[in-house]
Coordinates of C-alpha atoms in Angstrom, one line a residue:
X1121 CA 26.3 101.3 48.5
X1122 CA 27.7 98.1 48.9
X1123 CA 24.6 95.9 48.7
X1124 CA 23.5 98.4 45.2
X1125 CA 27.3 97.2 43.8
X1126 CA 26.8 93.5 44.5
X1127 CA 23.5 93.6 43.0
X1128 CA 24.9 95.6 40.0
X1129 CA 27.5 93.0 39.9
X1130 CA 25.4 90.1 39.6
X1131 CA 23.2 91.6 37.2
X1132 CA 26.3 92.2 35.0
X1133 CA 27.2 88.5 35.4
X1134 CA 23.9 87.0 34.4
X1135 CA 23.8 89.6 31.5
X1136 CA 27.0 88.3 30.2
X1137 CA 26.3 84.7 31.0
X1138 CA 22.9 85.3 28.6
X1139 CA 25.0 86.7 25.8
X1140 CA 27.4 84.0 26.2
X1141 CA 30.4 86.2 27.0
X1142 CA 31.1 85.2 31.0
X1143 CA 31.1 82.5 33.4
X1144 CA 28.1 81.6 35.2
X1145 CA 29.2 82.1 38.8
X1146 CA 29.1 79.5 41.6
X1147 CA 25.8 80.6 43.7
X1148 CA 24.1 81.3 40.2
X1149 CA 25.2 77.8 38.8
X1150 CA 23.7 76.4 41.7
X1151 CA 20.6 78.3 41.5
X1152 CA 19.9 77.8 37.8
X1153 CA 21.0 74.2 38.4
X1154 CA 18.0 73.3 41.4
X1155 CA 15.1 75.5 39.5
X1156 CA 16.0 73.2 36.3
X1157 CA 15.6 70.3 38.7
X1158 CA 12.5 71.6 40.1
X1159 CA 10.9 72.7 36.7
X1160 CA 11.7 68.9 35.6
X1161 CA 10.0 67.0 38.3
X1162 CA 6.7 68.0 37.7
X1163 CA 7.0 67.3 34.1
X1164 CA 8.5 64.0 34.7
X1165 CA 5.6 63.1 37.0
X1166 CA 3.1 64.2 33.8
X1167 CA 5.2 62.5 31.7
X1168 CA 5.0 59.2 34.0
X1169 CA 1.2 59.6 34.1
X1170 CA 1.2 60.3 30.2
X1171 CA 2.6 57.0 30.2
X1172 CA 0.8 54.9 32.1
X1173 CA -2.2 56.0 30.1
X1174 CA -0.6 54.7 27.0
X1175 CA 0.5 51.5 28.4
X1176 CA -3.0 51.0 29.5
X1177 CA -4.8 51.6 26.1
X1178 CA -1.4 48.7 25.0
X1179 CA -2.9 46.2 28.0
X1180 CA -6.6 47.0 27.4
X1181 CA -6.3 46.1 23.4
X1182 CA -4.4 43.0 24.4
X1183 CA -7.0 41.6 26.9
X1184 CA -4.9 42.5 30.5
X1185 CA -8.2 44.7 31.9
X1186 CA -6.8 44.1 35.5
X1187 CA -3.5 46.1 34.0
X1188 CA -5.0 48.7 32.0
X1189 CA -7.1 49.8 35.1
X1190 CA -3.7 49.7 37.6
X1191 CA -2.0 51.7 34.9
X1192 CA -5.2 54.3 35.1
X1193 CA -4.9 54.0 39.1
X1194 CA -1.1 55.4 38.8
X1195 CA -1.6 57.8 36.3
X1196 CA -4.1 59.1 38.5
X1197 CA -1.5 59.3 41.5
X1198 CA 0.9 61.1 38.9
X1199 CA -1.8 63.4 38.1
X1200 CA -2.4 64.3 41.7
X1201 CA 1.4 64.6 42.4
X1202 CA 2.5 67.0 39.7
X1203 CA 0.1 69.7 40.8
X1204 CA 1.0 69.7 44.6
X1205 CA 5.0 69.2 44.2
X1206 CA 4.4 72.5 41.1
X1207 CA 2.4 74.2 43.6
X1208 CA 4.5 74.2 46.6
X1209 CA 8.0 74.4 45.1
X1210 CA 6.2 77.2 43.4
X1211 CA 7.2 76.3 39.7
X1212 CA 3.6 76.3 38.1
X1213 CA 3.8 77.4 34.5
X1214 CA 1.4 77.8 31.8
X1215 CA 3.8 75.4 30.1
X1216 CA 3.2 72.6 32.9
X1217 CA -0.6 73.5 32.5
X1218 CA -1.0 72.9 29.1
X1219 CA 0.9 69.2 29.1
X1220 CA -1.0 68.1 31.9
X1221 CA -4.4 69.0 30.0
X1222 CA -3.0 67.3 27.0
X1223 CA -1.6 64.5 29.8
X1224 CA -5.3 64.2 31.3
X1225 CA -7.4 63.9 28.3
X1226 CA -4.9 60.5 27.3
X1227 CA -4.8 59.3 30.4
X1228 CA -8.4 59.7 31.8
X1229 CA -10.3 59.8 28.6
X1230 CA -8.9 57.4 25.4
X1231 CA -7.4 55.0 28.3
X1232 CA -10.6 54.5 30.2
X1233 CA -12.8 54.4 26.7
X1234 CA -10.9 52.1 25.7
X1235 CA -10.8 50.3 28.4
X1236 CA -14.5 50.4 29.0
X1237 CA -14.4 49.1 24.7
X1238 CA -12.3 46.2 24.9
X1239 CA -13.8 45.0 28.5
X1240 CA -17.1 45.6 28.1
X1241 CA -18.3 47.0 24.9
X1242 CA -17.1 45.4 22.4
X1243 CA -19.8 42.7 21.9
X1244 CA -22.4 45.1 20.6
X1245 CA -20.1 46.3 18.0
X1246 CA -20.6 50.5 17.3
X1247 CA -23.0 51.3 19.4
X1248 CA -20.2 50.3 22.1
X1249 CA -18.0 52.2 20.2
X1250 CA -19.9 55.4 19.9
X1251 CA -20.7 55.1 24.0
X1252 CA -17.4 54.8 24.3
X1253 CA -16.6 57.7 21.7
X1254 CA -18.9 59.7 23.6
X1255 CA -17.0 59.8 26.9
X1256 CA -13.8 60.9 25.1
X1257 CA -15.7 63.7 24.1
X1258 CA -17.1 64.5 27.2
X1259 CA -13.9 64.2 29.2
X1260 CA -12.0 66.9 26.9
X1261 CA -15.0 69.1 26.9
X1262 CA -14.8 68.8 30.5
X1263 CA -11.0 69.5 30.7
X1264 CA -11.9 72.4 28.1
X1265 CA -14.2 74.2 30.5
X1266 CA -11.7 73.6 33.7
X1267 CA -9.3 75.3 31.7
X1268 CA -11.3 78.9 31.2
X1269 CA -13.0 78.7 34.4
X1270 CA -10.2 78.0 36.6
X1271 CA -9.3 81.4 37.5
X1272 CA -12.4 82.3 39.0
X1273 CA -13.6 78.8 39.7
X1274 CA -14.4 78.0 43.7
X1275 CA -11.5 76.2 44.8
X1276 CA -13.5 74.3 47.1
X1277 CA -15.8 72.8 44.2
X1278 CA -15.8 71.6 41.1
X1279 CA -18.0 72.0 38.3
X1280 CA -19.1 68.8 37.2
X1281 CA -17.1 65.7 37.5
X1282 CA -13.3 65.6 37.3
X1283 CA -12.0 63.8 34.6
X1284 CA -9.6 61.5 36.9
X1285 CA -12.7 60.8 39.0
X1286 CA -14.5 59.6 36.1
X1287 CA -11.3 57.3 34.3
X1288 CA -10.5 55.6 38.2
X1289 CA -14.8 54.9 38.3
X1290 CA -14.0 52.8 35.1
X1291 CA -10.9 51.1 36.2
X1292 CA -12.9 50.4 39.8
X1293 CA -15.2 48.9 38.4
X1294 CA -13.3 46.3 36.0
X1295 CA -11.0 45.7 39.5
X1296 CA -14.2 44.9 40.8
X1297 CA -15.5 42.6 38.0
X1298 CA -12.2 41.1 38.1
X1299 CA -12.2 40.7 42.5
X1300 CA -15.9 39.4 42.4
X1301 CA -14.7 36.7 39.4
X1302 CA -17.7 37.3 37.5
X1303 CA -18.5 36.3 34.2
X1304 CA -21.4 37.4 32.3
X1305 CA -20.6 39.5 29.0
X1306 CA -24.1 40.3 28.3
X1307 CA -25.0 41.3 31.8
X1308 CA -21.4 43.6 32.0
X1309 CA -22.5 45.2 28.5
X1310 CA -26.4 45.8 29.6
X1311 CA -24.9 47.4 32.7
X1312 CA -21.5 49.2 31.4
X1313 CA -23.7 51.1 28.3
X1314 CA -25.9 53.1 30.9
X1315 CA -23.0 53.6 33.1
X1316 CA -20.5 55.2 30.3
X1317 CA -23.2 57.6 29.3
X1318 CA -23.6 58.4 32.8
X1319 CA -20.2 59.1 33.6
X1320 CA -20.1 61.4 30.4
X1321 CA -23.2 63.3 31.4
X1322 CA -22.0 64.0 35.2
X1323 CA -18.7 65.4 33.6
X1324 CA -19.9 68.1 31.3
X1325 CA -23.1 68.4 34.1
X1326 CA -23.0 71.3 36.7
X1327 CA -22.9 68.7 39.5
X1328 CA -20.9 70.4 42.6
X1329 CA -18.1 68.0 43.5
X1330 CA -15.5 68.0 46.4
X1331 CA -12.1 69.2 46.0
X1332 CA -9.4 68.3 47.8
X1333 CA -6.8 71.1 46.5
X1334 CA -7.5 73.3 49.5
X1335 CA -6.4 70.6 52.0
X1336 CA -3.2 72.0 53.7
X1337 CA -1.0 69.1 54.6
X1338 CA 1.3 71.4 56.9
X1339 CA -1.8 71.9 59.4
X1340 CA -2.7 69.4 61.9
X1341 CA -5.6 67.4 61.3
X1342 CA -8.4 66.0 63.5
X1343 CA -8.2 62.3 65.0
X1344 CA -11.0 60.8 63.6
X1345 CA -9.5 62.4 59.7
X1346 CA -6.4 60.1 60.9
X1347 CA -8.1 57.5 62.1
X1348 CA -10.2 57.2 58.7
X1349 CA -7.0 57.4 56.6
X1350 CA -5.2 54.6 58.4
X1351 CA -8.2 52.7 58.1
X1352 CA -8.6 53.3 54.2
X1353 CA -4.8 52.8 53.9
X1354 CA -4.9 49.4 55.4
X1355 CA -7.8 48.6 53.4
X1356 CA -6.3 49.3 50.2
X1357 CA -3.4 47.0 51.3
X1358 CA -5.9 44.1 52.4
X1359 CA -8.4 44.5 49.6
X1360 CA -7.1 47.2 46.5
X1361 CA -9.5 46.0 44.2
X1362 CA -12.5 46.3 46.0
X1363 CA -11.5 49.3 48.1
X1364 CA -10.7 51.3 45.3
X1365 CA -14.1 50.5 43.5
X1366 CA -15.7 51.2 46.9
X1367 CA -14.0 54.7 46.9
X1368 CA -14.3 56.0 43.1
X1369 CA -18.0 55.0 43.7
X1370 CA -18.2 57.3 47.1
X1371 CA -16.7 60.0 45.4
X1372 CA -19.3 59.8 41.8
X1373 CA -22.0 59.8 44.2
X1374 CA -20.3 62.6 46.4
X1375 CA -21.4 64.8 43.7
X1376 CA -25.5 64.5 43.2
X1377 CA -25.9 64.3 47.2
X1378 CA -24.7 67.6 47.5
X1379 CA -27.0 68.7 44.9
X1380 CA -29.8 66.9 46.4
X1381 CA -28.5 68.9 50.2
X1382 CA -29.7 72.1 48.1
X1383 CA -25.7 73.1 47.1
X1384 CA -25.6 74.7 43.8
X1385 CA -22.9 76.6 41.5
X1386 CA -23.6 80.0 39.8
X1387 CA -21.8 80.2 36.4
X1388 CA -19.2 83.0 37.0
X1389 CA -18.0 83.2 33.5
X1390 CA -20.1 82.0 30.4
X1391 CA -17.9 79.5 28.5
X1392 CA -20.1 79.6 25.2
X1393 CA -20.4 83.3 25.0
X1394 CA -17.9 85.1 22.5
X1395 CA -15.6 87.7 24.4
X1396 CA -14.5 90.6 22.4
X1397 CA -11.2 90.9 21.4
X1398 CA -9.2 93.5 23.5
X1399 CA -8.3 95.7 20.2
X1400 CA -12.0 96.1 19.1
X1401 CA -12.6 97.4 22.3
X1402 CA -9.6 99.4 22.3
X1403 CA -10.7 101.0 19.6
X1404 CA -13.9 101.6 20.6
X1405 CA -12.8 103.8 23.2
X1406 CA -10.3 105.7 21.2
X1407 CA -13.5 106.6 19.1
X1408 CA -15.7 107.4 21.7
X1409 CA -12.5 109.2 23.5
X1410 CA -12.2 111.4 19.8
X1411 CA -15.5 112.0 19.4
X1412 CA -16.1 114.0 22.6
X1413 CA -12.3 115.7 21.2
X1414 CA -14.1 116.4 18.9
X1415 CA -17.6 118.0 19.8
X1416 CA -15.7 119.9 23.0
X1417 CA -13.6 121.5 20.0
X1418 CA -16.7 122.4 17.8
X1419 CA -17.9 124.0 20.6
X1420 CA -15.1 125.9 21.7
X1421 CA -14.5 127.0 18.3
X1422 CA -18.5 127.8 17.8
X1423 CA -18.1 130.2 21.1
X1424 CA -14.6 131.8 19.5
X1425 CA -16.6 132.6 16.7
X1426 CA -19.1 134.0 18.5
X1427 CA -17.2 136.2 20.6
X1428 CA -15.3 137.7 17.7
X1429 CA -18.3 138.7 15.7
X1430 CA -19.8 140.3 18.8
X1431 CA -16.1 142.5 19.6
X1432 CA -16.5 143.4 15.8
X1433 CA -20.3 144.2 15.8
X1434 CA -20.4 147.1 18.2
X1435 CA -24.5 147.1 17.6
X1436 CA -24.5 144.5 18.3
X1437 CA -23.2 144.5 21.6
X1438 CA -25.6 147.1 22.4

């Protein structure tokens, strides 16, 4: 009785505090006050990363490439942050879903484009900027299928390339172009043109690639995975430039050497196929449902009738 009461109590309370006729009390002021702060980290991540992209399309159209691609870099770390922190403080919400799609195609599509434009492209005038064009499109068609398929999506795959894998690519390789000090436009632009479209293709491709989202930080890993990290973290330190074109290329390539291993992904759910609506189908089974009403009462009533004319036919009983 006493735990019912306290319950009915505080459901009284936070019925009055939503009608704005009571005081929020302490515990429940608390409460509300740490999911807020929960809810708002995660956005603020996305919005960091939202950011970033924008500041990198600002440095790429003013000639900083070495800036646009370290603004790409962190928007990337955002990107990977806001998921995990949603995840395990278990605040995900189709809310936070939606703004980092919007957040992702920004941030890993226009910046990189326009990176990959101003850097590299822009001396063969629009062609470059149809390439580049065309890898915005492919990157939100890309976030456009992650977005139906991810509820029955292997968790351990992905279909295709990820959009973030593609955007860091193009920012490791101008860190790269930048680290090496090289200077050839029409060498970069013979190279970058092929590359683009080849990024493009490999995100809206059925390529298997890794995913990392099942990796459980809680559990203890093995000493050589430690031994690996250190390594990679101390490279990054030493060399960032090159290590991070070193890596975003191991990872692109990740992708066709599981296919060529003989890994492949079955489509679970047809993206380009209309689905019915749930009313016409609804009301397809209220048809069918009054249809057989129907015939079972024809029937009934056809053996009524039958049963009456006999009782008042006695020859015809006989």
């Amino acid at each position: 009785m006493s735990r019912n009461s306290r319950r009915s109590r505080e459901e009284r309370a936070r019925m009055e505090l939503y009608s704005g006729q009571g005081r929020e009390p302490a515990g429940l002021k608390t409460e509300g006050a740490l999911r807020r702060g929960v809810f708002l980290l995660p956005a603020t991540i996305t919005s960091i990363g939202l950011l970033s992209g924008f500041y990198s399309m600002v440095s790429a159209v003013s000639g900083h490439f070495e800036v646009a691609a370290v603004m790409i870099i962190i928007a990337f770390v955002c990107d990977g942050l806001d998921g995990r922190i949603a995840r395990a403080s278990r605040t995900s919400s189709q809310f936070g879903v939606e703004y980092d799609s919007l957040s992702d195609v920004v941030a890993f599509g226009v910046a990189p484009a326009m990176l990959a434009y101003a850097w590299a492209l822009k001396p063969i005038g629009s062609l470059g900027i149809g390439v580049s064009g065309l890898f915005v499109l492919c990157s939100a068609l890309r976030l456009a299928r992650f977005n139906v398929t991810t509820a029955t999506a292997d968790k351990s795959r992905f279909v295709g390339l990820p959009v973030p894998g593609a955007a860091v690519m193009m920012s490791g390789l101008a860190l790269a172009y930048s680290y090496f000090e090289l200077d050839s436009p029409r060498m970069l632009c013979t190279f970058m043109v092929p590359i683009t479209l080849g990024l493009g293709g490999l995100m809206i491709s059925r390529v298997p690639y890794p995913s990392f989202k099942t990796i459980k930080l809680e559990k203890r890993a093995q000493v050589e995975l430690v031994i690996t990290m250190m390594v990679l973290a101390a490279m990054l330190f030493a060399m960032p430039q090159l290590t991070a074109f070193l890596l975003s290329t191991a990872y692109v390539l990740s992708g066709p050497a599981l296919m060529l291993r003989g890994e492949q992904l079955s489509a679970k759910v047809p993206v380009l196929r209309p689905v019915a609506p749930a009313s016409s189908s609804n009301d397809k089974s209220q048809g069918a449902t009054g249809t057989a009403r129907a015939s079972e009462a024809s029937r009934g009533t056809g053996a009524s009738r039958g049963t009456s004319s006999l009782s008042e036919n006695p020859r015809a009983q006989e």
